[in-house]
JSON list of C-alpha atoms in Angstrom, two decimals:
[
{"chain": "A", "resi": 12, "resn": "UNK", "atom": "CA", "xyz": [96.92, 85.41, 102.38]},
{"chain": "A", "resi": 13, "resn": "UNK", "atom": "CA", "xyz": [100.54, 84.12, 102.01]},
{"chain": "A", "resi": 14, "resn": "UNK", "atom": "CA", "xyz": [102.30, 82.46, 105.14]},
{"chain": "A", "resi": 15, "resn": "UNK", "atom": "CA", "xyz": [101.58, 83.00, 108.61]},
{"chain": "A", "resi": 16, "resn": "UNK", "atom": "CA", "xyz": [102.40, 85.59, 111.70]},
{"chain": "A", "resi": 17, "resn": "UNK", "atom": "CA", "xyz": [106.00, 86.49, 111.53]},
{"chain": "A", "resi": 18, "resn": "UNK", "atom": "CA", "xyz": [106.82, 86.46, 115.23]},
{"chain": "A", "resi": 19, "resn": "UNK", "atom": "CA", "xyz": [105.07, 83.34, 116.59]},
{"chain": "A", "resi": 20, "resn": "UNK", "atom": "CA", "xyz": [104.36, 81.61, 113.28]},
{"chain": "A", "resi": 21, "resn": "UNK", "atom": "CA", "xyz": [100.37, 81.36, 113.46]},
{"chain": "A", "resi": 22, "resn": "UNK", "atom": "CA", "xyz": [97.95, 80.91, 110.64]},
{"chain": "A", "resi": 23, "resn": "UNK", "atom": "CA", "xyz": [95.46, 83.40, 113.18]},
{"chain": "A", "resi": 24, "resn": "UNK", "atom": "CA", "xyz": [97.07, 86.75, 111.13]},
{"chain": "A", "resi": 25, "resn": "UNK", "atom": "CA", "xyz": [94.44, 88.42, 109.88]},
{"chain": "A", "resi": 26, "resn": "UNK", "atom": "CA", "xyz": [94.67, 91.38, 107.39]},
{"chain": "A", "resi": 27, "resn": "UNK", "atom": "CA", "xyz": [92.63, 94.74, 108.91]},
{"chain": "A", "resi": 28, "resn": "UNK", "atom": "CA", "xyz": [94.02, 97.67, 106.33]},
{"chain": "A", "resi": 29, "resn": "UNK", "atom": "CA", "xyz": [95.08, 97.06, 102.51]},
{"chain": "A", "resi": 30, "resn": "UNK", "atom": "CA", "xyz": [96.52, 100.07, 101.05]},
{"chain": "A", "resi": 31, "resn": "UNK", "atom": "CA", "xyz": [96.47, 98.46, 97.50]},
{"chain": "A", "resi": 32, "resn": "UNK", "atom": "CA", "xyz": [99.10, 98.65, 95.33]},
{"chain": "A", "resi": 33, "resn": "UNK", "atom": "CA", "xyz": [101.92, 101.13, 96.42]},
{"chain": "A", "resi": 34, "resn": "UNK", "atom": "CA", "xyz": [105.44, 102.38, 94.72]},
{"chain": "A", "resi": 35, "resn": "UNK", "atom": "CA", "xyz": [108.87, 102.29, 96.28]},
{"chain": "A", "resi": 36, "resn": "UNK", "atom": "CA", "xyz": [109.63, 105.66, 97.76]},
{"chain": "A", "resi": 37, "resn": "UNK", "atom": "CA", "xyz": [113.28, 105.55, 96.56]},
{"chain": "A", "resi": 38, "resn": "UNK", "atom": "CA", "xyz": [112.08, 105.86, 92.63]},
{"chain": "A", "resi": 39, "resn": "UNK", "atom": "CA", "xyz": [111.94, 108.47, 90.84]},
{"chain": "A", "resi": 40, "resn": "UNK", "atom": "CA", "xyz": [109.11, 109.53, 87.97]},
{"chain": "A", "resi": 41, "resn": "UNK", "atom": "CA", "xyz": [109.81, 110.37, 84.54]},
{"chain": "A", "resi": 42, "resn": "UNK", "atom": "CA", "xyz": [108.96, 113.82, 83.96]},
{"chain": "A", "resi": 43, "resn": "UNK", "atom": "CA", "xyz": [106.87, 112.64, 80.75]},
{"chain": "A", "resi": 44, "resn": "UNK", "atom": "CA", "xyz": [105.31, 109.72, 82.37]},
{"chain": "A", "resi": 45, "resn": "UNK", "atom": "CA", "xyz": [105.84, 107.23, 79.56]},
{"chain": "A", "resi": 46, "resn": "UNK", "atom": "CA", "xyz": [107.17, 104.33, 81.93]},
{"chain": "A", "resi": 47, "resn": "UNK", "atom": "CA", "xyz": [104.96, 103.16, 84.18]},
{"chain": "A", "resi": 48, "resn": "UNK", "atom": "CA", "xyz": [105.75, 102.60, 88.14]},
{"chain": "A", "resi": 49, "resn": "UNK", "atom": "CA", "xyz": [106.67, 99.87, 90.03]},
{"chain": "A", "resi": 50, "resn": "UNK", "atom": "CA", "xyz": [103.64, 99.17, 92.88]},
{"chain": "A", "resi": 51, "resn": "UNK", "atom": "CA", "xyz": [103.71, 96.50, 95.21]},
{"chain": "A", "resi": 52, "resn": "UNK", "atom": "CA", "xyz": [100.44, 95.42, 97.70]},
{"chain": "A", "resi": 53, "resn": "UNK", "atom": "CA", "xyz": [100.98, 97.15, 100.80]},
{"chain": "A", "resi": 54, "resn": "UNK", "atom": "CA", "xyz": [98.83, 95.71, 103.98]},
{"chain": "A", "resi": 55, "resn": "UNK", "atom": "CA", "xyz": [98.73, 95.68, 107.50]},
{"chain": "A", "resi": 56, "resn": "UNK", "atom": "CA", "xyz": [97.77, 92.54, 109.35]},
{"chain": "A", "resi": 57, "resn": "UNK", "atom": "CA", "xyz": [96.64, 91.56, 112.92]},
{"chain": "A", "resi": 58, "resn": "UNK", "atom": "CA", "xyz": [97.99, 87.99, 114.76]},
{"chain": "A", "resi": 59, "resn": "UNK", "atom": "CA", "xyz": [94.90, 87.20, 116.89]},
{"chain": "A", "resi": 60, "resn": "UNK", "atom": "CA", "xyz": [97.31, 84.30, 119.17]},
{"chain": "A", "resi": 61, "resn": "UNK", "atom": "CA", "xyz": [100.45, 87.02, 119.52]},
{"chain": "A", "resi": 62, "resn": "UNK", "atom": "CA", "xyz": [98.75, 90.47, 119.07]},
{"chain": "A", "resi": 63, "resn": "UNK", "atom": "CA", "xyz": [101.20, 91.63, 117.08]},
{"chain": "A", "resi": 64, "resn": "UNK", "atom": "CA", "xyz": [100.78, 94.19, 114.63]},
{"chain": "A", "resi": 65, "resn": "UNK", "atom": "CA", "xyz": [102.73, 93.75, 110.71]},
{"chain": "A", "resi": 66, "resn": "UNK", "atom": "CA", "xyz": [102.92, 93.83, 107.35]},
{"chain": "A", "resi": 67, "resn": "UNK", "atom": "CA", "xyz": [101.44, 90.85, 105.52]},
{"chain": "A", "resi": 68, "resn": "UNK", "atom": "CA", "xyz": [102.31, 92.29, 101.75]},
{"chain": "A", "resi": 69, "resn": "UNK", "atom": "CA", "xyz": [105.90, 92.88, 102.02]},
{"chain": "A", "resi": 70, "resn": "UNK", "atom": "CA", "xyz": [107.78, 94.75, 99.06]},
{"chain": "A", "resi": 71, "resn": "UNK", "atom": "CA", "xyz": [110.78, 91.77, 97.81]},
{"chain": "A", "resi": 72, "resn": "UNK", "atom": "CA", "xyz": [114.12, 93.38, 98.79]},
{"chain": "A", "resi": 73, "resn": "UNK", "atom": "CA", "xyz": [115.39, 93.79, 95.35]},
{"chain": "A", "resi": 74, "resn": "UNK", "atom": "CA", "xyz": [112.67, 97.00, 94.76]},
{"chain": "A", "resi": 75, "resn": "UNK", "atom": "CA", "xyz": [113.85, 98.14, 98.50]},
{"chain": "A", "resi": 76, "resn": "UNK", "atom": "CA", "xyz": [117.08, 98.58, 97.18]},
{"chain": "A", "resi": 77, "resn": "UNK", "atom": "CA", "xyz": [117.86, 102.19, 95.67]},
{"chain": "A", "resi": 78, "resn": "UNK", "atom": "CA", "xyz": [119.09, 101.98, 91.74]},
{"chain": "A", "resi": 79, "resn": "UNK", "atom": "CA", "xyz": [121.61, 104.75, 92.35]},
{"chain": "A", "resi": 80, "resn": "UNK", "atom": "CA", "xyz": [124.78, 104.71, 94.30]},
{"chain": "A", "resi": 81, "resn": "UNK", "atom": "CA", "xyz": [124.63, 108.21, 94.64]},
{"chain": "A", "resi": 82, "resn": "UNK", "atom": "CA", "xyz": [121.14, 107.75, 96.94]},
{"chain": "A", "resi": 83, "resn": "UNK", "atom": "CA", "xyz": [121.21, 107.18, 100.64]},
{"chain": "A", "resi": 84, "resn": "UNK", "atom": "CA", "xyz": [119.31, 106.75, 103.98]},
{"chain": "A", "resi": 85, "resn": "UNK", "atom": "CA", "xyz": [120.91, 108.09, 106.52]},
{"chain": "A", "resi": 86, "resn": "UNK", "atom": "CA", "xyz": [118.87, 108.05, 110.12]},
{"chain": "A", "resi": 87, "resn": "UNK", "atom": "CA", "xyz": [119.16, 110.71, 112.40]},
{"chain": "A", "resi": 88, "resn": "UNK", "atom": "CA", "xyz": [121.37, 110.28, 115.42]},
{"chain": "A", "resi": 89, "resn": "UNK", "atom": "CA", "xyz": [121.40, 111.58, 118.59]}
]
């Protein structure tokens, strides 16, 4: 496991759910499947000294970001 807890910087982060390899939501599929996704490890970890609940696996910004300029996240307001 890479690093430590995120908030309070202990090695006590322990992973409890691994999802396995996962794609970026903002990408799209070929329609004839030739290329093959992008997946990144996806997990969920537990800090046993802070008891705070995160993502160990983290997808590197650069895949976060959408490829088109024409796609957006917008959040609802109230």
């Amino acid at each position: 496991m890479s690093g430590g807890c995120t908030v309070c910087e202990s090695q006590a982060l322990q992973r409890c759910l691994d999802l396995g390899p996962q794609p970026p939501s903002n990408r799209f599929v070929l329609a004839d499947h030739t290329a093959s996704e992008e997946r990144f490890p996806l997990s969920l970890g537990y800090c046993g000294d802070c008891g705070t609940v995160q993502l160990i696996d983290r997808m590197p910004i650069e895949a976060m970001r959408p490829r088109f300029d024409w796609l957006q996240n917008n959040e609802p307001e109230g």
